[in-house]
Short mmCIF file of C-alpha atoms in Angstrom, two decimals:
data_model
loop_
_atom_site.label_atom_id
_atom_site.label_comp_id
_atom_site.label_asym_id
_atom_site.label_seq_id
_atom_site.Cartn_x
_atom_site.Cartn_y
_atom_site.Cartn_z
CA UNK A 248 27.11 85.19 81.46
CA UNK A 249 28.76 87.47 78.92
CA UNK A 250 32.54 87.44 79.15
CA UNK A 251 34.38 90.50 80.35
CA UNK A 252 37.73 90.18 78.54
CA UNK A 253 36.74 91.75 75.20
CA UNK A 254 36.83 88.44 73.34
CA UNK A 255 34.34 85.79 72.32
CA UNK A 256 35.21 82.27 73.37
CA UNK A 257 35.33 79.42 70.89
CA UNK A 258 32.93 77.60 73.21
CA UNK A 259 29.78 78.61 75.01
CA UNK A 260 27.96 76.90 77.84
CA UNK A 261 24.22 76.68 77.20
CA UNK A 262 21.13 75.29 78.87
CA UNK A 263 18.13 74.37 76.72
CA UNK A 264 14.55 74.37 77.95
CA UNK A 265 11.08 74.53 76.49
CA UNK A 266 8.17 76.67 77.62
CA UNK A 267 4.86 75.15 76.60
CA UNK A 268 6.75 73.42 73.78
CA UNK A 269 8.71 76.45 72.52
CA UNK A 270 12.49 76.07 72.95
CA UNK A 271 14.81 78.54 74.66
CA UNK A 272 18.61 78.29 74.65
CA UNK A 273 20.16 80.26 77.51
CA UNK A 274 23.81 81.23 77.11
CA UNK A 275 25.24 81.16 80.62
CA UNK A 276 28.95 81.50 79.79
CA UNK A 277 31.18 82.16 76.80
CA UNK A 278 29.17 84.97 75.25
CA UNK A 279 30.60 88.25 73.90
CA UNK A 280 31.70 91.11 76.13
CA UNK A 281 29.02 93.79 75.63
CA UNK A 282 30.32 96.24 78.20
CA UNK A 283 28.14 98.13 80.66
CA UNK A 284 25.12 100.40 80.40
CA UNK A 285 21.47 99.90 79.45
CA UNK A 286 20.50 96.49 78.09
CA UNK A 287 19.10 98.15 74.95
CA UNK A 288 22.52 99.65 74.25
CA UNK A 289 24.22 96.30 74.83
CA UNK A 290 21.78 94.72 72.37
CA UNK A 291 22.94 97.24 69.75
CA UNK A 292 26.57 96.31 70.43
CA UNK A 293 25.68 92.63 70.15
CA UNK A 294 23.98 93.17 66.80
CA UNK A 295 26.71 95.45 65.44
CA UNK A 296 29.84 93.65 66.56
CA UNK A 297 28.97 90.06 67.49
CA UNK A 298 26.19 88.88 65.20
CA UNK A 299 28.32 85.89 64.23
CA UNK A 300 27.87 84.62 67.79
CA UNK A 301 24.08 84.87 67.48
CA UNK A 302 24.24 82.93 64.23
CA UNK A 303 26.45 80.20 65.66
CA UNK A 304 24.12 79.64 68.63
CA UNK A 305 20.81 79.66 66.75
CA UNK A 306 21.37 78.50 63.18
CA UNK A 307 22.01 74.96 62.02
CA UNK A 308 24.05 72.87 62.59
CA UNK A 309 23.93 73.84 66.30
CA UNK A 310 20.39 75.23 66.41
CA UNK A 311 17.12 75.42 64.49
CA UNK A 312 14.64 77.97 63.16
CA UNK A 313 12.28 77.44 66.12
CA UNK A 314 14.94 78.15 68.73
CA UNK A 315 15.07 81.42 70.69
CA UNK A 316 18.33 82.39 72.34
CA UNK A 317 18.81 84.29 75.58
CA UNK A 318 22.17 85.81 76.46
CA UNK A 319 22.56 86.42 80.20
CA UNK A 320 24.52 89.48 81.26
CA UNK A 321 25.10 91.59 84.35
CA UNK A 322 22.08 93.85 84.87
CA UNK A 323 22.43 97.63 84.97
CA UNK A 324 19.69 97.65 87.62
CA UNK A 325 21.10 96.05 90.79
CA UNK A 326 17.59 94.99 91.78
CA UNK A 327 17.44 92.54 88.87
CA UNK A 328 18.65 88.95 88.98
CA UNK A 329 20.12 89.17 85.46
CA UNK A 330 20.00 91.15 82.28
CA UNK A 331 18.87 89.21 79.22
CA UNK A 332 19.00 89.77 75.46
CA UNK A 333 16.72 87.57 73.35
CA UNK A 334 17.53 86.63 69.76
CA UNK A 335 16.34 84.26 67.04
CA UNK A 336 17.27 82.97 63.59
CA UNK A 337 17.00 86.35 61.87
CA UNK A 338 17.89 88.89 64.55
CA UNK A 339 16.98 90.22 67.95
CA UNK A 340 13.77 90.44 69.98
CA UNK A 341 12.71 93.34 72.20
CA UNK A 342 11.10 90.90 74.62
CA UNK A 343 10.13 87.23 74.67
CA UNK A 344 7.43 85.94 77.01
CA UNK A 345 8.12 82.23 76.73
CA UNK A 346 11.83 83.00 76.86
CA UNK A 347 11.49 85.00 80.09
CA UNK A 348 9.72 82.04 81.71
CA UNK A 349 12.45 79.75 80.37
CA UNK A 350 15.17 82.02 81.77
CA UNK A 351 13.54 82.07 85.22
CA UNK A 352 13.25 78.27 85.31
CA UNK A 353 16.84 77.94 84.06
CA UNK A 354 18.09 80.24 86.84
CA UNK A 355 16.26 78.05 89.35
CA UNK A 356 17.83 74.95 87.80
CA UNK A 357 21.26 76.56 88.22
CA UNK A 358 20.51 77.42 91.84
CA UNK A 359 20.92 81.14 91.09
CA UNK A 360 17.43 82.01 92.33
CA UNK A 361 14.90 80.43 94.65
CA UNK A 362 11.15 80.09 94.36
CA UNK A 363 9.69 83.56 94.88
CA UNK A 364 10.00 86.96 93.25
CA UNK A 365 12.75 88.10 90.91
CA UNK A 366 13.26 90.66 88.16
CA UNK A 367 14.74 90.36 84.67
CA UNK A 368 16.18 93.38 82.86
CA UNK A 369 15.35 93.37 79.13
CA UNK A 370 15.92 95.89 76.31
CA UNK A 371 12.35 97.20 76.75
CA UNK A 372 12.35 97.37 80.54
CA UNK A 373 12.32 95.37 83.74
CA UNK A 374 10.11 92.26 83.76
CA UNK A 375 8.98 91.13 87.24
CA UNK A 376 8.70 87.35 87.65
CA UNK A 377 7.10 85.20 90.32
CA UNK A 378 8.66 81.75 90.27
CA UNK A 379 5.81 79.70 91.73
CA UNK A 380 7.58 76.34 91.55
CA UNK A 381 10.90 75.32 89.98
CA UNK A 382 8.96 74.87 86.72
CA UNK A 383 6.09 77.38 86.80
CA UNK A 384 6.47 81.13 86.56
CA UNK A 385 4.33 84.21 86.11
CA UNK A 386 5.86 87.14 84.26
CA UNK A 387 4.47 90.65 84.35
CA UNK A 388 5.07 91.80 80.83
CA UNK A 389 5.76 95.31 79.58
CA UNK A 390 2.76 97.68 79.18
CA UNK A 391 0.75 96.59 76.13
CA UNK A 392 -1.85 98.32 73.98
CA UNK A 393 -3.84 98.19 70.78
CA UNK A 394 -2.49 100.71 68.31
CA UNK A 395 -5.07 100.44 65.50
CA UNK A 396 -8.15 98.28 65.01
CA UNK A 397 -9.76 96.66 61.95
CA UNK A 398 -6.94 97.58 59.57
CA UNK A 399 -7.64 96.23 56.07
CA UNK A 400 -4.91 94.93 53.77
CA UNK A 401 -5.18 93.31 50.35
CA UNK A 402 -3.49 89.93 50.58
CA UNK A 403 -2.55 87.74 47.63
CA UNK A 404 -4.85 84.71 47.46
CA UNK A 405 -6.78 85.74 50.59
CA UNK A 406 -8.51 88.94 49.51
CA UNK A 407 -9.05 91.79 51.96
CA UNK A 408 -7.96 90.80 55.44
CA UNK A 409 -8.72 92.86 58.54
CA UNK A 410 -6.69 92.79 61.70
CA UNK A 411 -5.68 94.74 64.78
CA UNK A 412 -2.20 96.15 65.33
CA UNK A 413 -1.08 95.73 68.92
CA UNK A 414 2.08 95.95 71.03
CA UNK A 415 2.81 93.23 73.57
CA UNK A 416 6.58 93.64 73.76
CA UNK A 417 6.76 93.00 70.00
CA UNK A 418 4.48 94.26 67.22
CA UNK A 419 1.59 92.01 66.13
CA UNK A 420 -1.05 91.96 63.44
CA UNK A 421 -3.91 89.93 64.93
CA UNK A 422 -6.46 88.33 62.61
CA UNK A 423 -9.58 86.31 63.41
CA UNK A 424 -8.88 83.09 61.50
CA UNK A 425 -12.61 82.50 61.01
CA UNK A 426 -12.88 85.77 59.08
CA UNK A 427 -10.80 84.41 56.18
CA UNK A 428 -12.96 82.19 53.95
CA UNK A 429 -11.47 78.74 53.44
CA UNK A 430 -8.65 79.14 55.94
CA UNK A 431 -8.11 75.96 57.93
CA UNK A 432 -8.84 75.74 61.63
CA UNK A 433 -5.91 76.29 63.98
CA UNK A 434 -4.54 72.76 64.26
CA UNK A 435 -1.07 71.29 63.94
CA UNK A 436 -2.06 69.51 60.71
CA UNK A 437 -2.88 72.91 59.20
CA UNK A 438 0.48 74.48 60.11
CA UNK A 439 1.81 74.69 56.51
CA UNK A 440 -1.38 76.44 55.32
CA UNK A 441 -1.41 78.81 58.30
CA UNK A 442 2.26 79.61 57.84
CA UNK A 443 1.79 80.44 54.16
CA UNK A 444 -1.24 82.63 54.91
CA UNK A 445 0.67 84.49 57.61
CA UNK A 446 3.66 85.01 55.29
CA UNK A 447 1.35 86.52 52.67
CA UNK A 448 -0.20 88.85 55.24
CA UNK A 449 3.25 89.94 56.39
CA UNK A 450 4.23 90.69 52.80
CA UNK A 451 1.01 92.66 52.30
CA UNK A 452 1.73 94.77 55.38
CA UNK A 453 5.16 95.62 54.01
CA UNK A 454 3.80 96.45 50.55
CA UNK A 455 1.09 98.63 52.05
CA UNK A 456 3.41 100.46 54.43
CA UNK A 457 1.36 99.30 57.43
CA UNK A 458 3.42 99.62 60.59
CA UNK A 459 3.30 99.95 64.33
CA UNK A 460 3.89 103.19 66.16
CA UNK A 461 6.60 105.45 64.71
CA UNK A 462 6.95 103.27 61.64
CA UNK A 463 7.98 100.16 63.58
CA UNK A 464 7.92 96.92 61.61
CA UNK A 465 5.10 94.51 62.43
CA UNK A 466 7.15 91.35 62.61
CA UNK A 467 4.65 88.90 64.16
CA UNK A 468 1.41 87.66 62.58
CA UNK A 469 -1.17 86.12 64.92
CA UNK A 470 -4.27 84.16 63.95
CA UNK A 471 -6.80 83.57 66.70
CA UNK A 472 -9.87 81.39 66.92
CA UNK A 473 -11.98 79.23 69.23
CA UNK A 474 -10.29 76.83 71.66
CA UNK A 475 -10.28 73.06 71.42
CA UNK A 476 -10.40 72.42 75.18
CA UNK A 477 -13.60 73.23 77.02
CA UNK A 478 -11.73 75.06 79.79
CA UNK A 479 -9.76 77.36 77.46
CA UNK A 480 -10.89 80.69 75.97
CA UNK A 481 -9.00 80.87 72.69
CA UNK A 482 -6.39 79.26 70.47
CA UNK A 483 -3.73 81.04 68.45
CA UNK A 484 -1.13 80.58 65.76
CA UNK A 485 1.81 82.99 65.78
CA UNK A 486 4.31 83.28 62.95
CA UNK A 487 7.58 84.67 64.30
CA UNK A 488 9.99 86.98 62.41
CA UNK A 489 12.14 84.11 61.16
CA UNK A 490 9.12 82.37 59.57
CA UNK A 491 8.94 79.67 62.27
CA UNK A 492 5.66 79.22 64.15
CA UNK A 493 5.53 79.55 67.92
CA UNK A 494 4.93 76.22 69.60
CA UNK A 495 3.76 78.00 72.75
CA UNK A 496 0.80 80.40 72.92
CA UNK A 497 3.42 83.21 72.66
CA UNK A 498 3.77 85.42 75.71
CA UNK A 499 4.03 88.71 73.84
CA UNK A 500 1.31 87.58 71.42
CA UNK A 501 -1.02 86.68 74.28
CA UNK A 502 -0.26 90.10 75.80
CA UNK A 503 -1.23 91.76 72.51
CA UNK A 504 -4.43 89.71 72.45
CA UNK A 505 -5.29 90.81 76.00
CA UNK A 506 -4.76 94.43 74.96
CA UNK A 507 -7.34 93.99 72.17
CA UNK A 508 -9.81 92.20 74.44
CA UNK A 509 -9.47 94.95 77.04
CA UNK A 510 -9.90 97.68 74.42
CA UNK A 511 -13.13 96.01 73.26
CA UNK A 512 -14.41 95.55 76.82
CA UNK A 513 -14.43 91.77 76.43
CA UNK A 514 -12.14 90.95 79.38
CA UNK A 515 -12.13 92.54 82.83
CA UNK A 516 -8.99 93.32 84.84
CA UNK A 517 -7.90 90.28 86.83
CA UNK A 518 -10.11 87.90 84.84
CA UNK A 519 -8.27 84.80 83.62
CA UNK A 520 -7.83 84.14 79.89
CA UNK A 521 -6.60 80.64 79.04
CA UNK A 522 -4.76 80.76 75.72
CA UNK A 523 -4.07 77.57 73.78
CA UNK A 524 -1.30 77.19 71.24
CA UNK A 525 -1.30 75.34 67.94
CA UNK A 526 -0.03 72.22 69.74
CA UNK A 527 -2.51 72.49 72.63
CA UNK A 528 -0.14 73.87 75.28
CA UNK A 529 -1.42 76.82 77.27
CA UNK A 530 -0.74 80.02 79.15
CA UNK A 531 -3.02 81.58 81.74
CA UNK A 532 -3.12 85.35 81.28
CA UNK A 533 -4.55 88.30 83.21
CA UNK A 534 -4.08 92.03 83.15
CA UNK A 535 -4.29 95.13 85.26
CA UNK A 536 -4.76 98.69 84.08
CA UNK A 537 -1.60 100.56 83.15
CA UNK A 538 -1.18 104.05 81.76
CA UNK A 539 -3.56 105.74 79.35
CA UNK A 540 -5.00 103.09 77.00
CA UNK A 541 -2.44 100.56 78.26
CA UNK A 542 -2.68 97.31 80.17
CA UNK A 543 -0.05 95.42 82.14
CA UNK A 544 -0.40 91.72 81.28
CA UNK A 545 0.73 88.78 83.38
CA UNK A 546 1.44 85.41 81.78
CA UNK A 547 1.71 82.12 83.67
CA UNK A 548 3.29 79.05 82.10
CA UNK A 549 5.54 76.08 82.70
CA UNK A 550 9.07 75.45 81.43
CA UNK A 551 11.29 72.40 81.67
CA UNK A 552 15.04 72.11 81.22
CA UNK A 553 15.83 69.67 78.40
CA UNK A 554 19.61 69.62 78.22
CA UNK A 555 22.83 71.42 79.04
CA UNK A 556 26.04 71.42 77.13
CA UNK A 557 28.84 73.28 75.41
CA UNK A 558 28.66 74.67 71.89
CA UNK A 559 32.02 74.52 70.13
CA UNK A 560 33.11 76.95 67.39
CA UNK A 561 36.18 75.30 65.91
CA UNK A 562 38.08 77.96 63.89
CA UNK A 563 38.60 75.33 61.15
CA UNK A 564 34.85 74.67 60.87
CA UNK A 565 33.41 76.31 57.72
CA UNK A 566 30.04 76.50 59.51
CA UNK A 567 31.31 77.75 62.86
CA UNK A 568 28.96 80.73 62.47
CA UNK A 569 25.98 78.70 61.29
CA UNK A 570 24.46 77.90 57.94
CA UNK A 571 22.65 80.61 56.03
#
């Protein structure tokens, strides 16, 4: 967990896992001292005073663009197993669905929790988790909702594109891939084309001043379309803020999708929605009613520990804080 001596170690103990193919690197020791108080406030201290640590953990040569980091810290809420701050190659995440599953499985691997119920404290609230086996977990995500529907933006090379703006723990612009003429189907072979299309949509949102609630940046673009497997309900492609695609079906993105389905009356509370990713991995999602116009999604997926080790930041290393 985060150190308590006011310094950042030149080494950090980490455990790597993947959730439905998407990697998570959990920092279990050697992280910066972020003090006490709400996790959201500690995230701000992390970003303001210790961003070099984020860079060293995530960026090459120690990490990669697809990697999501999770810094464990002492929770402010004593009913939580840990506090956790998620981060990626360009900054910090309010919440991360695949990462929360990865953290739960990592805690089980460490022997810190047993199969059963636990709670994670994140910058946007407490996330209840049911660890069903040492490798399968269900998270109850933060309340999610559709903010605006059928928003049109003029996108270079794609024409007018319509999408829904929804919150699932992060802000998403969700687009039916079949509504864009000539856009490839959601397959791994089409990843470069899908990535470029999503980047253009993101740029168009910025140019047009299209945002989430209270001017929040929409930092995730999600294409959705028909599934490949007969027992799934949909397939998605999610471009994350650092321009890397999500290998998993994206927990917060699936939550945003459920919010849109619920708003359109296309999915009933408690009904299962099997979401495929670009690589064919899957989450099983359900929701219950929340507050006004909100749902509370639950996401079930599997994670597996891949490796554990120590990251070394040699003061003589010109790339001790990453490349870029």
